[in-house]
CSV table of C-alpha atoms in Angstrom, one decimal:
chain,number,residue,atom,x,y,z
A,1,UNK,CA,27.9,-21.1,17.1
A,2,UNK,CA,24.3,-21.8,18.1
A,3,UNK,CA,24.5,-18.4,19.6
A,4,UNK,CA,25.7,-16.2,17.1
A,5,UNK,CA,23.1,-18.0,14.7
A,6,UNK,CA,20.7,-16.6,17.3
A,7,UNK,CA,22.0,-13.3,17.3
A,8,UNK,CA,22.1,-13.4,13.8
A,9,UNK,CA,18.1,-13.9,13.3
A,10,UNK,CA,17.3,-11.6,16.2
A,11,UNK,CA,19.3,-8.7,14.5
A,12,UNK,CA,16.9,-9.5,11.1
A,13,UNK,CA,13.9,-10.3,12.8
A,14,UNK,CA,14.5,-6.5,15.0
A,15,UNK,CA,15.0,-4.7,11.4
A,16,UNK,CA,12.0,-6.6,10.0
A,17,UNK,CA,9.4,-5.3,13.3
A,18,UNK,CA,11.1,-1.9,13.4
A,19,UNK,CA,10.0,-1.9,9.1
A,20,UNK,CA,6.5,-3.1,9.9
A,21,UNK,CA,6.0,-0.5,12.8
A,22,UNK,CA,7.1,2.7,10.8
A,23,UNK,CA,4.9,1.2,8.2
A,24,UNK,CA,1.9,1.0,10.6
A,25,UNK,CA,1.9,4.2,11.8
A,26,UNK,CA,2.2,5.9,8.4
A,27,UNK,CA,-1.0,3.4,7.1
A,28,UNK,CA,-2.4,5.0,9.9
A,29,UNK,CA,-2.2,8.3,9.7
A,30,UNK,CA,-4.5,8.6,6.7
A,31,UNK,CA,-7.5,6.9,8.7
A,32,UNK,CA,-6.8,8.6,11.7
A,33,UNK,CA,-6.9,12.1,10.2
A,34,UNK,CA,-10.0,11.2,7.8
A,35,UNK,CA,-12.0,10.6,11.5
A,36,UNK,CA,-10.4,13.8,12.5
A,37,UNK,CA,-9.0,11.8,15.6
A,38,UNK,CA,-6.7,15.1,17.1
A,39,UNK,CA,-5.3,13.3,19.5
A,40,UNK,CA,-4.4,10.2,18.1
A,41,UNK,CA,-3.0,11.9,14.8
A,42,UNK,CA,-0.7,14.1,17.3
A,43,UNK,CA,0.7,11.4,18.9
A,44,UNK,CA,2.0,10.0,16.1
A,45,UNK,CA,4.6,12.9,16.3
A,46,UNK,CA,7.5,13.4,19.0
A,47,UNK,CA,6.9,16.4,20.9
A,48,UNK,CA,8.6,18.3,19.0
A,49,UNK,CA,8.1,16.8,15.7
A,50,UNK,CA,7.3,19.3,12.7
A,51,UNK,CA,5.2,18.9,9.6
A,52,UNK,CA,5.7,21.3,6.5
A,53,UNK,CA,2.6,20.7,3.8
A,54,UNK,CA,3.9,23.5,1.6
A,55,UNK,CA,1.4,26.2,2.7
A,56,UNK,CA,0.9,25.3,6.3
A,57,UNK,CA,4.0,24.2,9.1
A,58,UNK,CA,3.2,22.9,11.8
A,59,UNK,CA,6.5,22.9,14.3
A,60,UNK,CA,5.8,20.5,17.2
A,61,UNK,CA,2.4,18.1,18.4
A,62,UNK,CA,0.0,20.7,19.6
A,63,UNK,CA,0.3,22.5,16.7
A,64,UNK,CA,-0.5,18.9,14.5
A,65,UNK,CA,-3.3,18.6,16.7
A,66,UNK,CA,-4.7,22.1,16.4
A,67,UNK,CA,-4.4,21.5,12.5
A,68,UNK,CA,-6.9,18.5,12.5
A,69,UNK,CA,-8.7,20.6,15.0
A,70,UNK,CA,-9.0,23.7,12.2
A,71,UNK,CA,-12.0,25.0,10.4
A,72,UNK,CA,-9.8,23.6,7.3
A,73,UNK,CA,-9.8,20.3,8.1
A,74,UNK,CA,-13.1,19.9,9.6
A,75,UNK,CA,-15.0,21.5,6.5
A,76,UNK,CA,-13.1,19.2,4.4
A,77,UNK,CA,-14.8,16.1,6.8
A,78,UNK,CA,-17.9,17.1,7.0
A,79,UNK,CA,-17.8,17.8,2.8
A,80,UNK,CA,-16.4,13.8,2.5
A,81,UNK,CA,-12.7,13.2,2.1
A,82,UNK,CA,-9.8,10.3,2.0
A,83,UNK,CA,-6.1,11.4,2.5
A,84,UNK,CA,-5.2,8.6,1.0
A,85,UNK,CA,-1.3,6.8,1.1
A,86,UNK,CA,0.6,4.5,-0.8
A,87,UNK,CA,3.1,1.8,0.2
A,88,UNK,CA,6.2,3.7,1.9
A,89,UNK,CA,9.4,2.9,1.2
A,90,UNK,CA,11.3,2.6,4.4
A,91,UNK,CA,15.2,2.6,5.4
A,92,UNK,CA,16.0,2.4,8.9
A,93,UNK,CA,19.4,2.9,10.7
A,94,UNK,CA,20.0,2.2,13.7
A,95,UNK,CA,17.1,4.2,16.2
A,96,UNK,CA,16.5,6.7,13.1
A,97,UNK,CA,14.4,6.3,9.9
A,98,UNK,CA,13.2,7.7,7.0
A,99,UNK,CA,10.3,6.9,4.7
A,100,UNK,CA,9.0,8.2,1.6
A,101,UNK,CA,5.4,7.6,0.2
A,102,UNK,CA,3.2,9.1,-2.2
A,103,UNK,CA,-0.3,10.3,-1.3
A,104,UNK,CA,-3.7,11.7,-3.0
A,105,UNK,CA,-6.5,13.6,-1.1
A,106,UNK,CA,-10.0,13.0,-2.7
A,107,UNK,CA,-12.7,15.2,-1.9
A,108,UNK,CA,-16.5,14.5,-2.4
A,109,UNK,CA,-18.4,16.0,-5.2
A,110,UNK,CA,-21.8,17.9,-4.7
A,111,UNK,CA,-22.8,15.9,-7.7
A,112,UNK,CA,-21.8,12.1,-6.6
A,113,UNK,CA,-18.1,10.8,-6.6
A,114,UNK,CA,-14.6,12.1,-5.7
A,115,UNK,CA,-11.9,15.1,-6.9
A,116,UNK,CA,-8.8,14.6,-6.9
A,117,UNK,CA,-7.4,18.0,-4.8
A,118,UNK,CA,-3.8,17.4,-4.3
A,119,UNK,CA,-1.2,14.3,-4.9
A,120,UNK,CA,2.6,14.6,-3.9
A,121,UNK,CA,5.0,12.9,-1.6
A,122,UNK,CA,6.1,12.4,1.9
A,123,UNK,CA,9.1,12.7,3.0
A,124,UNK,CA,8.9,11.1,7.1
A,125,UNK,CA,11.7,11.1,9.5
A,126,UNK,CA,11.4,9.3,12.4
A,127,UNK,CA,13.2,8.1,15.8
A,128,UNK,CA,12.7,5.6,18.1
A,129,UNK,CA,11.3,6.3,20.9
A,130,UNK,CA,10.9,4.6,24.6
A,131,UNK,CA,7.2,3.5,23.2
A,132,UNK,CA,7.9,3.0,19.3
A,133,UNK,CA,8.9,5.2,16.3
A,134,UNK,CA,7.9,8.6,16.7
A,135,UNK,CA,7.6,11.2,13.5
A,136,UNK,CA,10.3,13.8,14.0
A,137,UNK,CA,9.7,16.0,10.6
A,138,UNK,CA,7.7,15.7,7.8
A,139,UNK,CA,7.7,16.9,4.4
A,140,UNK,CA,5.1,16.8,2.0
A,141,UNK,CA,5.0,18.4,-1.4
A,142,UNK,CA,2.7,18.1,-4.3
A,143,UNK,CA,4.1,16.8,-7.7
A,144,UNK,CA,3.4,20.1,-9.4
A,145,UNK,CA,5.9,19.8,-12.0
A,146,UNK,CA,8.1,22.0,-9.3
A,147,UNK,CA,11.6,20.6,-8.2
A,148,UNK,CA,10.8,20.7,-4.1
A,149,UNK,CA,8.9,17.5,-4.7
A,150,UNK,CA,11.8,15.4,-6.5
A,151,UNK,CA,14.2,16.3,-3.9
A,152,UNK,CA,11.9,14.7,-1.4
A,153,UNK,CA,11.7,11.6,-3.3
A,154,UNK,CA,15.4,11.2,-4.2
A,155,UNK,CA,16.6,12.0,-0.3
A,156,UNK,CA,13.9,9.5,0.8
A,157,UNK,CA,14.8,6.8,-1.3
A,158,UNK,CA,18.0,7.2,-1.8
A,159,UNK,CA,19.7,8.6,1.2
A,160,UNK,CA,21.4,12.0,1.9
A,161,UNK,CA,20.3,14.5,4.3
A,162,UNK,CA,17.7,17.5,3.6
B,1,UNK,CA,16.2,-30.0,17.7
B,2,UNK,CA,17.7,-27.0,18.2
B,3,UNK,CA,19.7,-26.7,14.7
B,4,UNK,CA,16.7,-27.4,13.0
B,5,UNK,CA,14.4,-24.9,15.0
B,6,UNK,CA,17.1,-22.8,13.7
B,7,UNK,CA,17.2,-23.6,10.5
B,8,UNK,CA,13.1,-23.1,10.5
B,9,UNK,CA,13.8,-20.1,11.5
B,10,UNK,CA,16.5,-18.9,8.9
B,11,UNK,CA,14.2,-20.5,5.9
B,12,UNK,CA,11.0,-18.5,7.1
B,13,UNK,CA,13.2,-15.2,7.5
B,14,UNK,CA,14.4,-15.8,4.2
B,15,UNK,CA,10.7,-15.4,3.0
B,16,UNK,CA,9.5,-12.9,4.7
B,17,UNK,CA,13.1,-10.1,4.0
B,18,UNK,CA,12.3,-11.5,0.1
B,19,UNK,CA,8.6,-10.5,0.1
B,20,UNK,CA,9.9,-7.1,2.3
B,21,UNK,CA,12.8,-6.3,-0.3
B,22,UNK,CA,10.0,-7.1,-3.7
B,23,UNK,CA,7.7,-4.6,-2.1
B,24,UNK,CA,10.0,-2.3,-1.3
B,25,UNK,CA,11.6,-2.2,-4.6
B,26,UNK,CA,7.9,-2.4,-6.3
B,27,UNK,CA,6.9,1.0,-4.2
B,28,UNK,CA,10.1,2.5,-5.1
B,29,UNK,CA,9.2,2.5,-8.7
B,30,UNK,CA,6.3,5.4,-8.7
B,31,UNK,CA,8.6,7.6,-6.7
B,32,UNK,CA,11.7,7.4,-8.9
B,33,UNK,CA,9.8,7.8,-11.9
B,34,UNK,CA,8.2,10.8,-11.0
B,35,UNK,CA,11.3,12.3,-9.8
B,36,UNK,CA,12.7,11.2,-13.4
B,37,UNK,CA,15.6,9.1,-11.8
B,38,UNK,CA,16.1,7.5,-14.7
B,39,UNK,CA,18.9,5.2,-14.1
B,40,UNK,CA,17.6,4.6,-10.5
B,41,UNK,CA,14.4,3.6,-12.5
B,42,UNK,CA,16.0,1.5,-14.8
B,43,UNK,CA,17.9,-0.5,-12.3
B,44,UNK,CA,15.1,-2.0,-11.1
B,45,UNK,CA,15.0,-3.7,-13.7
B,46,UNK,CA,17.9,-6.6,-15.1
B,47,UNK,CA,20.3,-5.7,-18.2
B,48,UNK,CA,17.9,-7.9,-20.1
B,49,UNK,CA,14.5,-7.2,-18.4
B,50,UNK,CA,11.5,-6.0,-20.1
B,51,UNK,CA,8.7,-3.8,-20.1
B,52,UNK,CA,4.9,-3.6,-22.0
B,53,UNK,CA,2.5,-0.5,-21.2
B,54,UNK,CA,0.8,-2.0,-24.4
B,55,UNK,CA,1.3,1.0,-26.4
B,56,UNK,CA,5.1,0.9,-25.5
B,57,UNK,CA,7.7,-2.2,-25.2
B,58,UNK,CA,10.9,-1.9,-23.7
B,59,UNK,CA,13.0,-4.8,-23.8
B,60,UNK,CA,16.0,-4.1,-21.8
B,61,UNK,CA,17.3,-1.6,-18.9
B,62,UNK,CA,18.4,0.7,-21.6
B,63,UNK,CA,15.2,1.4,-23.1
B,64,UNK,CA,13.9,1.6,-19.6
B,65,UNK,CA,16.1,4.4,-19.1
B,66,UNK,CA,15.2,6.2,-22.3
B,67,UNK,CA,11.6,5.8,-21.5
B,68,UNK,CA,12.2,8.3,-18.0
B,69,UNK,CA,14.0,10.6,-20.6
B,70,UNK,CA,11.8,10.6,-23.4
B,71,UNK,CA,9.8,13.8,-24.5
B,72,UNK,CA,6.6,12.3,-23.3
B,73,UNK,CA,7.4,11.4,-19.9
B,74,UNK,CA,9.6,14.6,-19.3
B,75,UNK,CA,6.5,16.2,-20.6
B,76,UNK,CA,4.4,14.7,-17.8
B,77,UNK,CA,6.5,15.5,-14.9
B,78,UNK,CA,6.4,18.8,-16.0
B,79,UNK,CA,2.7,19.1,-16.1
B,80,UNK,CA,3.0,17.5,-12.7
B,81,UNK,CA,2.8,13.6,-12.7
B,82,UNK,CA,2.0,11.2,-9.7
B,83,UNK,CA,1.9,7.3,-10.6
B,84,UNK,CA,0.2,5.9,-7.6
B,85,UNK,CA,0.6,2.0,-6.9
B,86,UNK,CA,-1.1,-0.3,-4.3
B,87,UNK,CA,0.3,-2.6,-2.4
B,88,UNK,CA,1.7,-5.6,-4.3
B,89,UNK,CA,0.3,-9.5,-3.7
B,90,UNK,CA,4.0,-10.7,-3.6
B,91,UNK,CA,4.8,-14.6,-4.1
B,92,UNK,CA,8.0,-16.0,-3.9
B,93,UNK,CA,9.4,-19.3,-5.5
B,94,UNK,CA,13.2,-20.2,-4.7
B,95,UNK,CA,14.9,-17.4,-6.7
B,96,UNK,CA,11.8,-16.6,-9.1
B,97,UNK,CA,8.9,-14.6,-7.8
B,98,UNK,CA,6.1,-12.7,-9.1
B,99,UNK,CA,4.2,-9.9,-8.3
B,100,UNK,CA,0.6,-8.1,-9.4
B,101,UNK,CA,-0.5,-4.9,-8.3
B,102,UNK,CA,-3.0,-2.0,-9.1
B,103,UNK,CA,-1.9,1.4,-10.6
B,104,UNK,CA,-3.2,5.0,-11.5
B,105,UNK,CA,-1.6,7.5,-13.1
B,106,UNK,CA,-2.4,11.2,-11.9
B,107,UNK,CA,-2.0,14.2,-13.7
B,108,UNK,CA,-2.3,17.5,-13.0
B,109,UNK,CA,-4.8,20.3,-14.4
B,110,UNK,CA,-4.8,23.4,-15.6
B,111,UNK,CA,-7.7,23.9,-13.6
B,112,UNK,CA,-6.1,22.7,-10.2
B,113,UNK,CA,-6.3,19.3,-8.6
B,114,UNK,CA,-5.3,16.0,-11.0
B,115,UNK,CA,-7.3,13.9,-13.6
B,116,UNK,CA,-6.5,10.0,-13.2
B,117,UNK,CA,-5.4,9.3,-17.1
B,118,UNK,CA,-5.3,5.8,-16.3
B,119,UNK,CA,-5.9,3.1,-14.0
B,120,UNK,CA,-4.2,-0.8,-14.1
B,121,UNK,CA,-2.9,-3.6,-13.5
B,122,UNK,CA,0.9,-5.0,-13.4
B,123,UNK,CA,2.1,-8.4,-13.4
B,124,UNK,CA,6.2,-8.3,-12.4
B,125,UNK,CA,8.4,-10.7,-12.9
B,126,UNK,CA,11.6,-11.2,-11.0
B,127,UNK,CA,14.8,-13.0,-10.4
B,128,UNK,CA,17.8,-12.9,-7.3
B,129,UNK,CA,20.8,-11.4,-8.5
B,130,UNK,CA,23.5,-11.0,-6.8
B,131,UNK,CA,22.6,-7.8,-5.1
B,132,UNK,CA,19.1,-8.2,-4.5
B,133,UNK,CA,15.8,-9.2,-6.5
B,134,UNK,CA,15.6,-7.7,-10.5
B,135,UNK,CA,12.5,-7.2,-12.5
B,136,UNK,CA,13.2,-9.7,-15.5
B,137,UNK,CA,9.6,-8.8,-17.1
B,138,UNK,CA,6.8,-6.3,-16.2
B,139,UNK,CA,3.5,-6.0,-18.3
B,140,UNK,CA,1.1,-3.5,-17.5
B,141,UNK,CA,-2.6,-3.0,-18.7
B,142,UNK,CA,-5.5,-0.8,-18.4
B,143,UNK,CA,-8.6,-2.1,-16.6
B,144,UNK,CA,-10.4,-1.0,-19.7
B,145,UNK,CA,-13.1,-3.9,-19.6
B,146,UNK,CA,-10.9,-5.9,-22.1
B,147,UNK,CA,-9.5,-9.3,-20.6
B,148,UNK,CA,-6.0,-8.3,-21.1
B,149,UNK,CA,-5.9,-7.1,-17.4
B,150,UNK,CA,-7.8,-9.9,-16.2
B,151,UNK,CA,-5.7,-12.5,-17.4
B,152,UNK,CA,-2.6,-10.6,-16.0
B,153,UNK,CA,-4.0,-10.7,-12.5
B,154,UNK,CA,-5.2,-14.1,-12.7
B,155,UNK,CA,-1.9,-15.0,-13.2
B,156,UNK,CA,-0.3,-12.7,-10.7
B,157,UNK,CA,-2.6,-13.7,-8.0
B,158,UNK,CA,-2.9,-17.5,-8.8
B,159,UNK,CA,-0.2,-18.7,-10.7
B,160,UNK,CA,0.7,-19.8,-13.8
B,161,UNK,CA,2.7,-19.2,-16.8
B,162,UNK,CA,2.5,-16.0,-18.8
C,1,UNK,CA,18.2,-20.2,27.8
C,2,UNK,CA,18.7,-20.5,24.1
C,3,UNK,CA,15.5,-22.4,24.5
C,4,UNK,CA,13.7,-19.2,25.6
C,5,UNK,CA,15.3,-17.4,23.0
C,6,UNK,CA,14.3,-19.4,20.2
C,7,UNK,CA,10.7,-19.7,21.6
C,8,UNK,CA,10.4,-16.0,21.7
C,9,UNK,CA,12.0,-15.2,18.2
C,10,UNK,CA,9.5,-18.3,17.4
C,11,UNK,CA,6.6,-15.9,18.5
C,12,UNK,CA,7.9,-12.7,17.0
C,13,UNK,CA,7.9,-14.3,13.9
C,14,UNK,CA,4.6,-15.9,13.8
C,15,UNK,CA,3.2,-12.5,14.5
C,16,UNK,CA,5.0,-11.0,11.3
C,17,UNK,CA,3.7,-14.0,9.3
C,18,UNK,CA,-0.1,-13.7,10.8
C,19,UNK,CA,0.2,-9.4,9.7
C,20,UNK,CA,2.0,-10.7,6.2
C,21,UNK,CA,-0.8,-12.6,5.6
C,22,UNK,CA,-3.7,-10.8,6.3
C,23,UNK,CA,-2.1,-8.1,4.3
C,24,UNK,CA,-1.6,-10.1,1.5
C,25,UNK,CA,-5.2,-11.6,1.2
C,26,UNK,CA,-6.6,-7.9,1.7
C,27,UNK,CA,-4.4,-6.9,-1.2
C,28,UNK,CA,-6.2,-9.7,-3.3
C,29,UNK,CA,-9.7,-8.6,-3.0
C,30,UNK,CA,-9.1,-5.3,-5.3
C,31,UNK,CA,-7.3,-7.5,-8.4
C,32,UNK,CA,-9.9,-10.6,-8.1
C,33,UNK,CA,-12.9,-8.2,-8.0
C,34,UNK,CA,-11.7,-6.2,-11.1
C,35,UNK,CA,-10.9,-9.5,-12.7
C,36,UNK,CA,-14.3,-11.0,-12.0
C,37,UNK,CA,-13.0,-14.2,-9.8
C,38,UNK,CA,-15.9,-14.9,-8.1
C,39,UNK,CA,-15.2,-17.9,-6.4
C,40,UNK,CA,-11.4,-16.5,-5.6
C,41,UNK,CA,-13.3,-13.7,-4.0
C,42,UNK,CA,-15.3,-15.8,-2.2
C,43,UNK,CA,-12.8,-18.0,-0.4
C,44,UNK,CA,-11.2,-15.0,1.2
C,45,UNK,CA,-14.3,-15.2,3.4
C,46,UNK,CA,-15.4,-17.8,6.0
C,47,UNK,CA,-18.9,-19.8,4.9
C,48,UNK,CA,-20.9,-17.6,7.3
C,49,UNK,CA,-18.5,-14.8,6.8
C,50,UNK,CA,-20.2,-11.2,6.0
C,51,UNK,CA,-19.9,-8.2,3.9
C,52,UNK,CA,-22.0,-5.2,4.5
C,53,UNK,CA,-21.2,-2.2,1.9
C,54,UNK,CA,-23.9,0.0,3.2
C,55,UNK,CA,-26.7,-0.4,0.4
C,56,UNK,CA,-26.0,-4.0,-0.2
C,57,UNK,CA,-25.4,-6.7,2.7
C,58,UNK,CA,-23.8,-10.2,2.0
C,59,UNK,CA,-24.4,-12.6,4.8
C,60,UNK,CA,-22.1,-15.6,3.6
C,61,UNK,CA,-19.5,-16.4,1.2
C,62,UNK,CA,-22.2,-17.2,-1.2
C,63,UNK,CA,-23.6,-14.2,-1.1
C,64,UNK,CA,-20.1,-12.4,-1.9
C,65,UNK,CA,-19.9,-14.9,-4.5
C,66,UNK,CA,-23.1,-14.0,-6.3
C,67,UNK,CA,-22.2,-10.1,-5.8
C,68,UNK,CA,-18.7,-10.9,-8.0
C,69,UNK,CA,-21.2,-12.2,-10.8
C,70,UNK,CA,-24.2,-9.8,-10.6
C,71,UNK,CA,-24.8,-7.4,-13.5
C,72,UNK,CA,-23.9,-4.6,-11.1
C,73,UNK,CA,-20.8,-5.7,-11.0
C,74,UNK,CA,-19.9,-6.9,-14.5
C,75,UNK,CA,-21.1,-4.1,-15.7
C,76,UNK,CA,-18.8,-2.0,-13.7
C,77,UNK,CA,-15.7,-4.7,-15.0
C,78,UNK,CA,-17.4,-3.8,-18.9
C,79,UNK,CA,-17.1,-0.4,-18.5
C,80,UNK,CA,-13.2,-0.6,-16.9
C,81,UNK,CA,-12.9,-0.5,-13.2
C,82,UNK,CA,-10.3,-0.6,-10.7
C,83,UNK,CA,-10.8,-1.3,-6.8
C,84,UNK,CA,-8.2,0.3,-5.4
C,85,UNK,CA,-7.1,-0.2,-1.7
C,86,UNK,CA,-4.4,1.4,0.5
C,87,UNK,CA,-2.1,-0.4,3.0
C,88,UNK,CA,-4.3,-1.9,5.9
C,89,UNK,CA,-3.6,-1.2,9.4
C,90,UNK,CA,-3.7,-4.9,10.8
C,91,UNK,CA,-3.7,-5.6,14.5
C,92,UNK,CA,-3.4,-9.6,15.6
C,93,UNK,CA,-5.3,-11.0,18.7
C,94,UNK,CA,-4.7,-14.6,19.2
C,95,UNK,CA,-7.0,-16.1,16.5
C,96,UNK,CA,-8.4,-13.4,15.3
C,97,UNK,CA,-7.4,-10.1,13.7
C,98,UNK,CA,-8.8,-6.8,12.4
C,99,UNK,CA,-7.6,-4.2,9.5
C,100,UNK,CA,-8.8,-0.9,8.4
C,101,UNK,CA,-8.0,0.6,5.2
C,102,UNK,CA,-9.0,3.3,2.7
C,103,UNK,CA,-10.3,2.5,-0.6
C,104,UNK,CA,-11.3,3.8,-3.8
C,105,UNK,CA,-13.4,2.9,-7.0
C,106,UNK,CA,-11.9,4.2,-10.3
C,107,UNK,CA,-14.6,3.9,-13.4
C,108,UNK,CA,-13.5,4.1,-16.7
C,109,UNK,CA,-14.6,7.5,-18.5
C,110,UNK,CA,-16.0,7.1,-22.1
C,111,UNK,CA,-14.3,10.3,-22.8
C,112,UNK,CA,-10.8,8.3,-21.4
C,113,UNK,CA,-9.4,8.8,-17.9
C,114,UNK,CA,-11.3,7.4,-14.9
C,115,UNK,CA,-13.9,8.8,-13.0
C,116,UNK,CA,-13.7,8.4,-8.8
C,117,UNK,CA,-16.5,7.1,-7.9
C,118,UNK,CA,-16.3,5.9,-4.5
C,119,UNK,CA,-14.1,6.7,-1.6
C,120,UNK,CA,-14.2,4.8,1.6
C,121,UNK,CA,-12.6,2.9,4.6
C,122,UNK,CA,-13.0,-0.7,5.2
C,123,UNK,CA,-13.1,-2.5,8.6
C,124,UNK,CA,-12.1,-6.3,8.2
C,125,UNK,CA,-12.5,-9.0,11.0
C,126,UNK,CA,-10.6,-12.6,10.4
C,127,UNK,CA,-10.2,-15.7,12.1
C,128,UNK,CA,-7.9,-17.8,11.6
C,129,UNK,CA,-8.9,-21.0,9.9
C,130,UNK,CA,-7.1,-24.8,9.2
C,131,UNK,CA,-5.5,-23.0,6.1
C,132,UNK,CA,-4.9,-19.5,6.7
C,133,UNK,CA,-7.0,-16.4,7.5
C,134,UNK,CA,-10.7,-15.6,7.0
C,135,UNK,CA,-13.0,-12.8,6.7
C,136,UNK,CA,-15.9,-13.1,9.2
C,137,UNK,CA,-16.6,-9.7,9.1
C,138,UNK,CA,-16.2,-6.7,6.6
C,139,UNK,CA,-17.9,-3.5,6.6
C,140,UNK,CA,-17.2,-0.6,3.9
C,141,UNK,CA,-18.5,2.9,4.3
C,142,UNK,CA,-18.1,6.1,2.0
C,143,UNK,CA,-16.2,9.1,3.2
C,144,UNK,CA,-19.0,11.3,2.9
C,145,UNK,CA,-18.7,13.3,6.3
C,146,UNK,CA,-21.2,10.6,8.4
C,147,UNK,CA,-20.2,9.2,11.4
C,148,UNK,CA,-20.3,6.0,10.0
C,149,UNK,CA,-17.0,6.0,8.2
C,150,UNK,CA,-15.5,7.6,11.3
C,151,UNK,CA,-16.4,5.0,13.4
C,152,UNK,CA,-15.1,2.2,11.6
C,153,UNK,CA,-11.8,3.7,11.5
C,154,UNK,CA,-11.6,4.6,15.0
C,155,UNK,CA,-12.0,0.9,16.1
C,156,UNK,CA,-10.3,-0.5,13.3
C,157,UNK,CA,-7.2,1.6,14.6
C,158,UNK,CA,-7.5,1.5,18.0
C,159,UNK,CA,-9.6,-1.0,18.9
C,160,UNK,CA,-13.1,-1.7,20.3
C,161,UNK,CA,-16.0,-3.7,19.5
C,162,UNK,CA,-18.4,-3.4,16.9
């Protein structure tokens, strides 16, 4: 009985750390990339994990890292700018996952303060891996009115593959 | 001794997977509503909860649904339409808790990029049901200077009746 | 044997409670400071705890407390402002902790909308006190393509003194 109680709390407790690490890695991502940390960014990604932003896919690591890495991305730095991330939502099953979170990037103004460039949603898959959860295709689209972006938020709360 | 080391544990589990399942539902709500789920939306929310954006007062799940399908929202998802929360200050009471949290509404210009048409505060309300926690009342207001908002997040943060 | 289970699922969840915590005091700071609170504010800081936002260094929880209730400031809350902050990255050690996160300062338009003023990343030390967790150290620094911001993040994530 004592046992199964046991069982029972270290079954919740494993759902509740597995929640709290996807969480942490997608809190950091937006930090990471803002310092234009390559490495650390790409490793947030399985080998072979992807990342479609719409106008730019990116199909394994290297190619995540070489993104940070890019003219782009570096004149965005040195100009000022915060990718900046909501709260996911998270569902996890079994060792896969999926999240879905909003995001804004905010760009500095030659005259003082911030523009608003892009906001839109994430759609994150992810799978454990032998050191943690690992990011095996990503999905982000801006809310432009456009459908692409709802079916990312309905499959990532709501279940159903895409 | 060991029962109730057990039962410590259950009890503090308890708290933590209802602050996980509050936030979780809170972050949900931007998401959905951008996507126009509207009965997703509106089941957030209990047959008889309620909702004040100050210029607009719902006062059940039905007229949380309408809301998603009015003219005026449609009309902002089509523009393009991100409603951006933070991350809630949860607390729990038995089978009452509350919740406050900072908002921004995005929208999109013709110009490119997004304008933030407002910026807030909710104070949320909720109750255990049967299958999981239900917002029983939500007001929101804009941090305008007025003490509307501040009274809202005094009481979210420290308690109190409202 | 269950002894040693119980004891580990014991520390596993004292971990998740420490991270819960820290979160939820971080989450705080942005309502309180919109809503003026200055001596709420102020607690979430040790005595001789510090807060150095790059042209204006707090050296206690005095200090913070006279920031909340400067005219800077409640000007700011006149006008309509929101403090806005992302989901921290928090790593425990022990007694102490550290978080990074992203932040942004939204300032109410006269023309409506909000204006981004300020866009940044936070790097938060705490101890832990007799009654929950402290800030000893916090340091805030714009996104504005200096190393500064950059470094804060990088040990805020992965660690490091500063």
């Amino acid at each position: 009985m004592s046992d199964d109680r046991l069982a029972a709390l270290e079954h919740r407790l494993n759902l509740l750390e597995d929640e709290r690490a996807i969480a942490r890695l997608i809190a950091s991502y937006g930090p990471l990339v803002d310092a234009g940390q390559a490495a650390a960014v790409a490793s947030l990604w399985a080998l072979d994990g992807s990342y479609d932003v719409g106008d730019w896919t990116m199909s394994n690591r290297d190619e995540v890292n070489a993104m940070v890495k890019s003219d782009a991305h570096q004149g965005l730095m040195a100009r000022g700018c915060c990718h900046f991330f909501g709260p996911p939502v998270v569902t996890v099953d079994g060792d896969s996952a999926r999240a879905v979170c909003q995001s804004t990037i905010l760009v500095r103004r030659e005259a003082g303060g911030y523009h608003v460039m892009r906001a839109g949603v994430h759609l994150i898959r992810l799978r454990r891996a032998e050191h943690g959860w690992q990011i095996v295709s990503r999905v982000a689209r801006q809310l432009d009115g456009s459908g692409e972006a709802f079916d990312l938020i309905t499959t990532g709360v709501e279940g159903g593959r895409r």
